[in-house]
């Protein structure tokens, strides 16, 4: 009998909803377009592809010629299309009703554009939880791909993993294909001939064994060094020609393989994702220990032996690691429940689409890409959440004041909302605003990010910054996992963690000549009113909505002279770009990313061309004001970078002994169309 190996080759293409058009165009120019044009020249090279829904719609609209090539390859039986969640959610993180709706939405897109419904599905970030099985099965999905690491963690041996296995949950069956880590790390980084030879080494009698690959198409042109390697030096052509010339490799669709072969047995996988996710999802101190443990086992040669037992965190850990992600997630869940509670006739497609956009995974976590650190990704989620909430309020009004523990952190939040604005105040002693949303502008000005230590900060070392680390790949190129690069110069102070969360209307008091103290407020009734008393002063603080924003009033009784400071963080879409500027008394002081100090003022304006709006900060009493950019340090596939998250503003009043009433207002105004 002839020795053969089935090649199941798949690529996954995704861009977050609302990503910059320039980013999508560059991705198409360097990856999507050349990949499709290359594989189209080889009709016998069968492959699978998954495009997330927003990206698919964008490519069909703006790059129809290349998408016509994909349609032609589907028609002639060369390309197999996978489904998944339409807006690329982590299916396990959203309600079952939304999983079904997301899966159906992408299936409908594929059917309309290409005339076929998917039998297989891509799991976002290969995040596996058994609870997704019934939804996938109910949506008509027969099989999904996960990592071979998932199977190894379930006790399987690598040599067993050349086919598909079956699992079930709640009596619903789903078949699982294990993606080869060996192929993931070789394609496209190792020389094409070496990859082909490795796959040939997997051949067995008949076509019983499959070489299974499914990974990001962005590795074919967007990752550092890959465009020249894959297309300029013709890696992809060499790989395809090597596969087609091989006497033992048989390119095959997953559906074809699935129909031709029986399951290799039942398997129950643990809750997990790929190995790197286990490290990224842990808090930094634990991630340090986990990485050191992995490195030690690799150094002494015991890694493969102990790998099944070396597990870090799970994807949901990001919701506890980043309170900002948790807040978005729990707000999304609350709005999902409100959409579900609507009468069927009111549950329109545009409302469901807004909900799906708010479930896009990218802004909720962070690994080897910007993720939650990228303000425009969070902003896309908040745009959808705020517009959806405004639409729901028109259909099913809420109470004007609502007190709940929305994010399950043990402290209640007070929701104060009207037609134009919503402010959410955390009753955790700070009486600070965690959300400042303008409905007309569809923007949350409280969408900032606290600076915290990340595990990879261990690389922030002057010796590392002096040169980009290299990785010996022989004749290949380095994977982004193996590179340490710096897009910006990073100093020791740039990555200093914050001592508290970056919220707005965060107060501090000091007696003249003394140290700053943070008050601990107690709520008074259900209204957004708070009070505290300490070290020579009592403070009363009350929030109120005004027609175009929010007003915060302080009543301060001072027994000895001192200073009151109020800090706020305002997320401005222009960040440090040229469309943002700070204006004082009609004079442009500079950009939003510059530092500004005013010795005596009653306010300033933050103008933002990206937002199409302006924030006017007003105080009824002269104060000292300092504004500066809030910068965070993060790492992506392109290297370490500094990103502006917000304009950090501190207002300070010297107060003599006596009683004082201070009032501040934030007004949110539209200036664009």
Short mmCIF file of N, CA and C in Angstrom, two decimals, residues 260-425:
data_model
loop_
_atom_site.label_atom_id
_atom_site.label_comp_id
_atom_site.label_asym_id
_atom_site.label_seq_id
_atom_site.Cartn_x
_atom_site.Cartn_y
_atom_site.Cartn_z
N UNK A 260 -14.65 11.10 4.50
CA UNK A 260 -13.93 9.90 4.09
C UNK A 260 -13.50 9.04 5.27
N UNK A 261 -13.37 9.63 6.44
CA UNK A 261 -12.79 8.90 7.58
C UNK A 261 -13.73 8.90 8.77
N UNK A 262 -13.55 7.91 9.61
CA UNK A 262 -14.31 7.83 10.85
C UNK A 262 -13.56 8.53 11.97
N UNK A 263 -14.30 8.88 13.01
CA UNK A 263 -13.69 9.51 14.17
C UNK A 263 -12.67 8.58 14.81
N UNK A 264 -11.67 9.18 15.44
CA UNK A 264 -10.66 8.40 16.16
C UNK A 264 -11.06 8.16 17.61
N UNK A 265 -12.27 8.56 17.96
CA UNK A 265 -12.76 8.25 19.29
C UNK A 265 -13.25 9.46 20.04
N UNK A 266 -13.74 9.21 21.22
CA UNK A 266 -14.30 10.26 22.05
C UNK A 266 -13.19 10.97 22.81
N UNK A 267 -13.34 12.27 22.98
CA UNK A 267 -12.37 13.03 23.76
C UNK A 267 -13.12 14.16 24.46
N UNK A 268 -12.68 14.49 25.66
CA UNK A 268 -13.22 15.62 26.41
C UNK A 268 -12.05 16.54 26.74
N UNK A 269 -12.06 17.71 26.15
CA UNK A 269 -10.94 18.63 26.28
C UNK A 269 -11.13 19.54 27.49
N UNK A 270 -10.04 19.91 28.15
CA UNK A 270 -10.14 20.88 29.24
C UNK A 270 -10.35 22.28 28.70
N UNK A 271 -10.79 23.18 29.54
CA UNK A 271 -10.91 24.59 29.17
C UNK A 271 -9.51 25.15 28.97
N UNK A 272 -9.21 25.54 27.72
CA UNK A 272 -7.86 26.02 27.43
C UNK A 272 -7.85 26.70 26.08
N UNK A 273 -6.69 27.22 25.71
CA UNK A 273 -6.43 27.75 24.38
C UNK A 273 -5.02 27.30 24.01
N UNK A 274 -4.36 28.03 23.12
CA UNK A 274 -3.00 27.64 22.77
C UNK A 274 -2.06 27.98 23.91
N UNK A 275 -0.86 27.39 23.86
CA UNK A 275 0.08 27.46 24.97
C UNK A 275 0.41 28.90 25.36
N UNK A 276 0.64 29.77 24.35
CA UNK A 276 1.03 31.14 24.65
C UNK A 276 -0.06 31.88 25.42
N UNK A 277 -1.32 31.56 25.12
CA UNK A 277 -2.43 32.21 25.82
C UNK A 277 -2.38 31.92 27.32
N UNK A 278 -1.91 30.74 27.67
CA UNK A 278 -1.79 30.39 29.08
C UNK A 278 -0.86 31.32 29.83
N UNK A 279 0.18 31.79 29.15
CA UNK A 279 1.11 32.75 29.75
C UNK A 279 0.54 34.15 29.75
N UNK A 280 0.00 34.58 28.61
CA UNK A 280 -0.50 35.95 28.49
C UNK A 280 -1.63 36.24 29.46
N UNK A 281 -2.46 35.26 29.75
CA UNK A 281 -3.66 35.50 30.54
C UNK A 281 -3.40 35.52 32.04
N UNK A 282 -2.19 35.19 32.46
CA UNK A 282 -1.86 35.21 33.89
C UNK A 282 -1.45 36.61 34.33
N UNK A 283 -1.71 36.97 35.58
CA UNK A 283 -1.15 38.21 36.12
C UNK A 283 0.37 38.18 36.00
N UNK A 284 0.98 39.35 35.85
CA UNK A 284 2.41 39.42 35.54
C UNK A 284 3.30 38.59 36.47
N UNK A 285 3.14 38.67 37.81
CA UNK A 285 4.04 37.87 38.66
C UNK A 285 3.91 36.37 38.40
N UNK A 286 2.69 35.90 38.19
CA UNK A 286 2.48 34.48 37.91
C UNK A 286 2.99 34.12 36.51
N UNK A 287 2.81 35.03 35.57
CA UNK A 287 3.32 34.78 34.22
C UNK A 287 4.84 34.67 34.22
N UNK A 288 5.50 35.47 35.07
CA UNK A 288 6.95 35.36 35.20
C UNK A 288 7.35 33.96 35.64
N UNK A 289 6.66 33.47 36.65
CA UNK A 289 6.97 32.13 37.17
C UNK A 289 6.69 31.07 36.11
N UNK A 290 5.55 31.21 35.43
CA UNK A 290 5.19 30.23 34.40
C UNK A 290 6.22 30.22 33.28
N UNK A 291 6.62 31.41 32.80
CA UNK A 291 7.61 31.48 31.73
C UNK A 291 8.95 30.89 32.16
N UNK A 292 9.35 31.15 33.41
CA UNK A 292 10.60 30.58 33.91
C UNK A 292 10.51 29.06 34.00
N UNK A 293 9.34 28.56 34.36
CA UNK A 293 9.15 27.11 34.44
C UNK A 293 9.27 26.48 33.06
N UNK A 294 8.64 27.09 32.06
CA UNK A 294 8.73 26.60 30.69
C UNK A 294 10.19 26.61 30.22
N UNK A 295 10.86 27.74 30.47
CA UNK A 295 12.25 27.87 30.04
C UNK A 295 13.15 26.82 30.70
N UNK A 296 12.91 26.55 31.97
CA UNK A 296 13.73 25.57 32.68
C UNK A 296 13.55 24.18 32.09
N UNK A 297 12.31 23.82 31.78
CA UNK A 297 12.07 22.50 31.20
C UNK A 297 12.63 22.39 29.79
N UNK A 298 12.59 23.49 29.03
CA UNK A 298 13.20 23.45 27.70
C UNK A 298 14.71 23.31 27.81
N UNK A 299 15.29 23.99 28.79
CA UNK A 299 16.75 23.95 28.95
C UNK A 299 17.25 22.57 29.33
N UNK A 300 16.49 21.84 30.16
CA UNK A 300 16.98 20.52 30.60
C UNK A 300 16.41 19.37 29.76
N UNK A 301 15.68 19.74 28.68
CA UNK A 301 15.20 18.72 27.75
C UNK A 301 13.95 17.98 28.19
N UNK A 302 13.29 18.45 29.23
CA UNK A 302 12.11 17.74 29.74
C UNK A 302 10.79 18.38 29.32
N UNK A 303 10.85 19.40 28.47
CA UNK A 303 9.66 20.17 28.15
C UNK A 303 8.56 19.31 27.52
N UNK A 304 8.88 18.57 26.49
CA UNK A 304 7.87 17.77 25.81
C UNK A 304 7.25 16.74 26.75
N UNK A 305 8.04 16.22 27.64
CA UNK A 305 7.53 15.22 28.58
C UNK A 305 6.51 15.81 29.54
N UNK A 306 6.79 17.03 30.01
CA UNK A 306 5.92 17.63 31.03
C UNK A 306 4.91 18.63 30.45
N UNK A 307 4.98 18.89 29.16
CA UNK A 307 4.12 19.88 28.53
C UNK A 307 2.63 19.69 28.83
N UNK A 308 2.10 18.45 28.83
CA UNK A 308 0.67 18.28 29.12
C UNK A 308 0.25 18.82 30.48
N UNK A 309 1.21 18.95 31.38
CA UNK A 309 0.88 19.37 32.75
C UNK A 309 1.29 20.81 33.02
N UNK A 310 1.82 21.49 31.98
CA UNK A 310 2.25 22.87 32.13
C UNK A 310 1.17 23.77 31.53
N UNK A 311 0.26 24.20 32.35
CA UNK A 311 -0.84 25.04 31.89
C UNK A 311 -0.86 26.33 32.69
N UNK A 312 -1.07 27.41 31.98
CA UNK A 312 -1.18 28.70 32.64
C UNK A 312 -2.64 29.05 32.89
N UNK A 313 -3.00 30.29 32.55
CA UNK A 313 -4.36 30.74 32.77
C UNK A 313 -5.26 30.42 31.59
N UNK A 314 -6.49 30.88 31.67
CA UNK A 314 -7.48 30.70 30.60
C UNK A 314 -7.90 32.09 30.11
N UNK A 315 -8.55 32.13 28.94
CA UNK A 315 -8.87 33.41 28.32
C UNK A 315 -9.69 34.30 29.25
N UNK A 316 -10.62 33.73 29.99
CA UNK A 316 -11.48 34.56 30.86
C UNK A 316 -10.67 35.30 31.92
N UNK A 317 -9.43 34.86 32.19
CA UNK A 317 -8.60 35.57 33.16
C UNK A 317 -8.41 37.04 32.77
N UNK A 318 -8.46 37.34 31.47
CA UNK A 318 -8.28 38.73 31.05
C UNK A 318 -9.35 39.64 31.65
N UNK A 319 -10.52 39.09 31.91
CA UNK A 319 -11.60 39.89 32.48
C UNK A 319 -11.36 40.21 33.94
N UNK A 320 -10.54 39.42 34.61
CA UNK A 320 -10.15 39.75 35.98
C UNK A 320 -8.82 40.50 36.02
N UNK A 321 -7.97 40.29 35.02
CA UNK A 321 -6.70 41.02 34.95
C UNK A 321 -6.93 42.49 34.61
N UNK A 322 -7.87 42.75 33.72
CA UNK A 322 -8.13 44.11 33.25
C UNK A 322 -9.55 44.52 33.64
N UNK A 323 -9.72 45.31 34.71
CA UNK A 323 -11.07 45.78 35.07
C UNK A 323 -11.75 46.52 33.93
N UNK A 324 -10.97 47.17 33.08
CA UNK A 324 -11.56 47.89 31.94
C UNK A 324 -12.25 46.91 30.98
N UNK A 325 -11.62 45.75 30.77
CA UNK A 325 -12.23 44.72 29.91
C UNK A 325 -13.46 44.14 30.58
N UNK A 326 -13.37 43.92 31.88
CA UNK A 326 -14.51 43.37 32.61
C UNK A 326 -15.71 44.32 32.56
N UNK A 327 -15.43 45.63 32.67
CA UNK A 327 -16.52 46.61 32.62
C UNK A 327 -17.21 46.57 31.26
N UNK A 328 -16.42 46.55 30.18
CA UNK A 328 -17.02 46.45 28.84
C UNK A 328 -17.83 45.16 28.72
N UNK A 329 -17.26 44.06 29.20
CA UNK A 329 -17.91 42.75 29.05
C UNK A 329 -19.24 42.70 29.79
N UNK A 330 -19.25 43.19 31.03
CA UNK A 330 -20.48 43.12 31.81
C UNK A 330 -21.53 44.12 31.30
N UNK A 331 -21.07 45.24 30.77
CA UNK A 331 -22.01 46.16 30.13
C UNK A 331 -22.62 45.50 28.90
N UNK A 332 -21.79 44.79 28.15
CA UNK A 332 -22.29 44.07 26.96
C UNK A 332 -23.30 43.02 27.36
N UNK A 333 -23.02 42.26 28.42
CA UNK A 333 -23.96 41.23 28.86
C UNK A 333 -25.30 41.84 29.28
N UNK A 334 -25.24 42.98 29.95
CA UNK A 334 -26.48 43.64 30.36
C UNK A 334 -27.31 44.08 29.17
N UNK A 335 -26.65 44.60 28.15
CA UNK A 335 -27.38 45.03 26.96
C UNK A 335 -27.88 43.84 26.16
N UNK A 336 -27.13 42.75 26.17
CA UNK A 336 -27.60 41.52 25.50
C UNK A 336 -28.92 41.06 26.12
N UNK A 337 -28.98 41.11 27.45
CA UNK A 337 -30.22 40.70 28.13
C UNK A 337 -31.37 41.64 27.77
N UNK A 338 -31.08 42.93 27.62
CA UNK A 338 -32.14 43.88 27.26
C UNK A 338 -32.63 43.65 25.83
N UNK A 339 -31.71 43.33 24.91
CA UNK A 339 -32.12 43.01 23.54
C UNK A 339 -33.00 41.77 23.55
N UNK A 340 -32.60 40.76 24.31
CA UNK A 340 -33.36 39.51 24.35
C UNK A 340 -34.75 39.72 24.94
N UNK A 341 -34.89 40.69 25.85
CA UNK A 341 -36.17 40.93 26.50
C UNK A 341 -37.16 41.70 25.62
N UNK A 342 -36.69 42.25 24.51
CA UNK A 342 -37.58 42.99 23.62
C UNK A 342 -38.59 42.06 22.96
N UNK A 343 -39.76 42.56 22.62
CA UNK A 343 -40.66 41.78 21.77
C UNK A 343 -39.96 41.46 20.44
N UNK A 344 -40.28 40.32 19.86
CA UNK A 344 -39.59 39.87 18.65
C UNK A 344 -39.63 40.93 17.55
N UNK A 345 -40.74 41.63 17.41
CA UNK A 345 -40.86 42.63 16.35
C UNK A 345 -39.91 43.81 16.55
N UNK A 346 -39.53 44.08 17.80
CA UNK A 346 -38.63 45.20 18.09
C UNK A 346 -37.16 44.80 18.04
N UNK A 347 -36.90 43.50 17.99
CA UNK A 347 -35.52 42.99 18.00
C UNK A 347 -34.99 42.99 16.56
N UNK A 348 -34.72 44.19 16.05
CA UNK A 348 -34.39 44.36 14.65
C UNK A 348 -32.95 43.96 14.35
N UNK A 349 -32.66 43.75 13.06
CA UNK A 349 -31.34 43.30 12.64
C UNK A 349 -30.26 44.32 13.00
N UNK A 350 -30.58 45.61 12.93
CA UNK A 350 -29.56 46.61 13.24
C UNK A 350 -29.22 46.62 14.73
N UNK A 351 -30.18 46.35 15.59
CA UNK A 351 -29.89 46.23 17.02
C UNK A 351 -29.00 45.02 17.28
N UNK A 352 -29.31 43.91 16.66
CA UNK A 352 -28.50 42.70 16.83
C UNK A 352 -27.09 42.92 16.31
N UNK A 353 -26.96 43.64 15.19
CA UNK A 353 -25.63 43.91 14.64
C UNK A 353 -24.80 44.75 15.60
N UNK A 354 -25.41 45.75 16.24
CA UNK A 354 -24.69 46.56 17.24
C UNK A 354 -24.22 45.68 18.39
N UNK A 355 -25.08 44.79 18.85
CA UNK A 355 -24.69 43.88 19.92
C UNK A 355 -23.52 43.01 19.49
N UNK A 356 -23.57 42.47 18.29
CA UNK A 356 -22.49 41.61 17.79
C UNK A 356 -21.18 42.38 17.70
N UNK A 357 -21.24 43.63 17.27
CA UNK A 357 -20.02 44.44 17.18
C UNK A 357 -19.41 44.65 18.57
N UNK A 358 -20.27 44.78 19.57
CA UNK A 358 -19.78 44.98 20.94
C UNK A 358 -19.16 43.71 21.51
N UNK A 359 -19.35 42.58 20.86
CA UNK A 359 -18.82 41.30 21.33
C UNK A 359 -17.52 40.91 20.65
N UNK A 360 -17.02 41.75 19.72
CA UNK A 360 -15.76 41.45 19.05
C UNK A 360 -14.65 41.30 20.07
N UNK A 361 -13.85 40.25 19.93
CA UNK A 361 -12.94 39.85 21.01
C UNK A 361 -11.77 40.78 21.24
N UNK A 362 -11.30 41.49 20.21
CA UNK A 362 -9.96 42.07 20.21
C UNK A 362 -9.69 43.04 21.37
N UNK A 363 -10.68 43.84 21.73
CA UNK A 363 -10.46 44.87 22.74
C UNK A 363 -10.53 44.33 24.16
N UNK A 364 -10.89 43.07 24.32
CA UNK A 364 -11.10 42.52 25.66
C UNK A 364 -9.85 41.87 26.24
N UNK A 365 -8.77 41.75 25.45
CA UNK A 365 -7.60 41.03 25.97
C UNK A 365 -6.34 41.54 25.29
N UNK A 366 -5.21 40.94 25.64
CA UNK A 366 -3.93 41.42 25.14
C UNK A 366 -2.93 40.28 25.14
N UNK A 367 -2.30 40.08 23.99
CA UNK A 367 -1.25 39.07 23.87
C UNK A 367 -0.18 39.59 22.95
N UNK A 368 0.07 38.89 21.84
CA UNK A 368 1.07 39.33 20.89
C UNK A 368 0.45 40.26 19.85
N UNK A 369 -0.34 41.18 20.29
CA UNK A 369 -0.89 42.25 19.46
C UNK A 369 -1.47 43.26 20.44
N UNK A 370 -1.81 44.45 19.93
CA UNK A 370 -2.16 45.56 20.83
C UNK A 370 -3.34 45.31 21.72
N UNK A 371 -4.41 44.71 21.17
CA UNK A 371 -5.57 44.36 21.98
C UNK A 371 -6.13 45.51 22.78
N UNK A 372 -6.33 45.26 24.05
CA UNK A 372 -6.97 46.26 24.92
C UNK A 372 -6.15 47.54 25.01
N UNK A 373 -4.86 47.48 24.69
CA UNK A 373 -4.03 48.68 24.75
C UNK A 373 -4.31 49.65 23.59
N UNK A 374 -5.02 49.20 22.56
CA UNK A 374 -5.29 50.06 21.41
C UNK A 374 -6.61 50.80 21.62
N UNK A 375 -6.58 52.12 21.83
CA UNK A 375 -7.81 52.86 22.14
C UNK A 375 -8.87 52.74 21.06
N UNK A 376 -8.48 52.66 19.78
CA UNK A 376 -9.50 52.63 18.73
C UNK A 376 -10.25 51.31 18.73
N UNK A 377 -9.65 50.23 19.24
CA UNK A 377 -10.38 48.96 19.34
C UNK A 377 -11.41 49.03 20.47
N UNK A 378 -11.01 49.57 21.60
CA UNK A 378 -11.98 49.75 22.69
C UNK A 378 -13.08 50.70 22.27
N UNK A 379 -12.69 51.75 21.55
CA UNK A 379 -13.68 52.75 21.13
C UNK A 379 -14.74 52.14 20.22
N UNK A 380 -14.33 51.21 19.35
CA UNK A 380 -15.30 50.55 18.47
C UNK A 380 -16.33 49.78 19.28
N UNK A 381 -15.87 49.11 20.35
CA UNK A 381 -16.81 48.40 21.22
C UNK A 381 -17.74 49.38 21.91
N UNK A 382 -17.16 50.47 22.45
CA UNK A 382 -17.98 51.44 23.17
C UNK A 382 -18.95 52.17 22.23
N UNK A 383 -18.52 52.47 21.00
CA UNK A 383 -19.45 53.08 20.04
C UNK A 383 -20.69 52.24 19.89
N UNK A 384 -20.48 50.91 19.73
CA UNK A 384 -21.61 50.00 19.55
C UNK A 384 -22.45 49.92 20.82
N UNK A 385 -21.80 49.82 21.99
CA UNK A 385 -22.53 49.72 23.25
C UNK A 385 -23.40 50.96 23.49
N UNK A 386 -22.82 52.14 23.25
CA UNK A 386 -23.53 53.37 23.55
C UNK A 386 -24.69 53.58 22.59
N UNK A 387 -24.45 53.32 21.30
CA UNK A 387 -25.56 53.47 20.35
C UNK A 387 -26.66 52.46 20.65
N UNK A 388 -26.28 51.24 20.97
CA UNK A 388 -27.28 50.22 21.30
C UNK A 388 -28.07 50.63 22.54
N UNK A 389 -27.39 51.14 23.56
CA UNK A 389 -28.07 51.53 24.79
C UNK A 389 -29.06 52.67 24.53
N UNK A 390 -28.66 53.63 23.72
CA UNK A 390 -29.57 54.75 23.40
C UNK A 390 -30.81 54.25 22.67
N UNK A 391 -30.60 53.32 21.76
CA UNK A 391 -31.74 52.76 21.01
C UNK A 391 -32.66 51.97 21.94
N UNK A 392 -32.07 51.21 22.86
CA UNK A 392 -32.88 50.43 23.79
C UNK A 392 -33.63 51.32 24.77
N UNK A 393 -33.01 52.42 25.20
CA UNK A 393 -33.68 53.34 26.11
C UNK A 393 -34.92 53.95 25.45
N UNK A 394 -34.85 54.15 24.13
CA UNK A 394 -36.02 54.70 23.42
C UNK A 394 -37.14 53.67 23.33
N UNK A 395 -36.76 52.38 23.27
CA UNK A 395 -37.76 51.32 23.16
C UNK A 395 -38.28 50.86 24.53
N UNK A 396 -37.37 50.79 25.50
CA UNK A 396 -37.73 50.29 26.83
C UNK A 396 -36.97 51.12 27.87
N UNK A 397 -37.51 52.26 28.27
CA UNK A 397 -36.79 53.19 29.15
C UNK A 397 -36.36 52.56 30.47
N UNK A 398 -35.22 53.02 30.97
CA UNK A 398 -34.71 52.60 32.27
C UNK A 398 -35.02 53.66 33.32
N UNK A 399 -34.88 53.32 34.60
CA UNK A 399 -34.95 54.36 35.63
C UNK A 399 -33.83 55.37 35.45
N UNK A 400 -34.07 56.61 35.81
CA UNK A 400 -33.06 57.66 35.64
C UNK A 400 -31.85 57.42 36.53
N UNK A 401 -32.06 56.77 37.67
CA UNK A 401 -30.96 56.42 38.58
C UNK A 401 -31.09 54.95 38.91
N UNK A 402 -30.00 54.23 38.75
CA UNK A 402 -30.01 52.79 38.99
C UNK A 402 -28.75 52.42 39.75
N UNK A 403 -28.91 51.61 40.79
CA UNK A 403 -27.76 51.19 41.59
C UNK A 403 -27.64 49.67 41.53
N UNK A 404 -26.55 49.16 40.94
CA UNK A 404 -26.28 47.72 40.86
C UNK A 404 -24.77 47.49 40.88
N UNK A 405 -24.37 46.28 41.20
CA UNK A 405 -22.97 45.87 41.04
C UNK A 405 -22.85 45.25 39.66
N UNK A 406 -22.69 46.09 38.64
CA UNK A 406 -22.75 45.62 37.26
C UNK A 406 -21.58 44.73 36.89
N UNK A 407 -20.40 44.99 37.45
CA UNK A 407 -19.21 44.26 37.03
C UNK A 407 -18.77 43.19 38.02
N UNK A 408 -19.62 42.92 39.03
CA UNK A 408 -19.40 41.81 39.97
C UNK A 408 -18.09 41.94 40.75
N UNK A 409 -17.70 43.17 41.08
CA UNK A 409 -16.44 43.36 41.81
C UNK A 409 -16.66 43.62 43.29
N UNK A 410 -17.90 43.55 43.75
CA UNK A 410 -18.19 43.75 45.16
C UNK A 410 -18.57 45.16 45.52
N UNK A 411 -18.41 46.11 44.60
CA UNK A 411 -18.81 47.50 44.84
C UNK A 411 -19.93 47.86 43.88
N UNK A 412 -20.96 48.50 44.38
CA UNK A 412 -22.06 48.90 43.51
C UNK A 412 -21.69 50.12 42.69
N UNK A 413 -22.33 50.24 41.53
CA UNK A 413 -22.20 51.42 40.69
C UNK A 413 -23.55 52.13 40.64
N UNK A 414 -23.48 53.46 40.58
CA UNK A 414 -24.68 54.27 40.43
C UNK A 414 -24.73 54.76 38.99
N UNK A 415 -25.76 54.32 38.25
CA UNK A 415 -25.96 54.75 36.87
C UNK A 415 -26.89 55.96 36.88
N UNK A 416 -26.42 57.07 36.37
CA UNK A 416 -27.19 58.29 36.28
C UNK A 416 -27.25 58.67 34.80
N UNK A 417 -28.43 58.61 34.19
CA UNK A 417 -28.48 58.81 32.75
C UNK A 417 -29.67 59.65 32.34
N UNK A 418 -29.49 60.31 31.19
CA UNK A 418 -30.54 61.09 30.57
C UNK A 418 -30.50 60.88 29.08
N UNK A 419 -31.10 61.80 28.32
CA UNK A 419 -31.15 61.65 26.88
C UNK A 419 -29.78 61.85 26.22
N UNK A 420 -28.94 62.69 26.83
CA UNK A 420 -27.68 63.05 26.18
C UNK A 420 -26.46 62.38 26.79
N UNK A 421 -26.55 61.96 28.04
CA UNK A 421 -25.33 61.57 28.73
C UNK A 421 -25.62 60.51 29.78
N UNK A 422 -24.61 59.73 30.07
CA UNK A 422 -24.65 58.80 31.20
C UNK A 422 -23.34 58.89 31.96
N UNK A 423 -23.46 59.01 33.28
CA UNK A 423 -22.29 58.93 34.14
C UNK A 423 -22.52 57.78 35.10
N UNK A 424 -21.48 56.96 35.30
CA UNK A 424 -21.55 55.83 36.22
C UNK A 424 -20.52 56.05 37.31
N UNK A 425 -20.99 56.09 38.55
CA UNK A 425 -20.13 56.40 39.69
C UNK A 425 -19.95 55.14 40.52
#
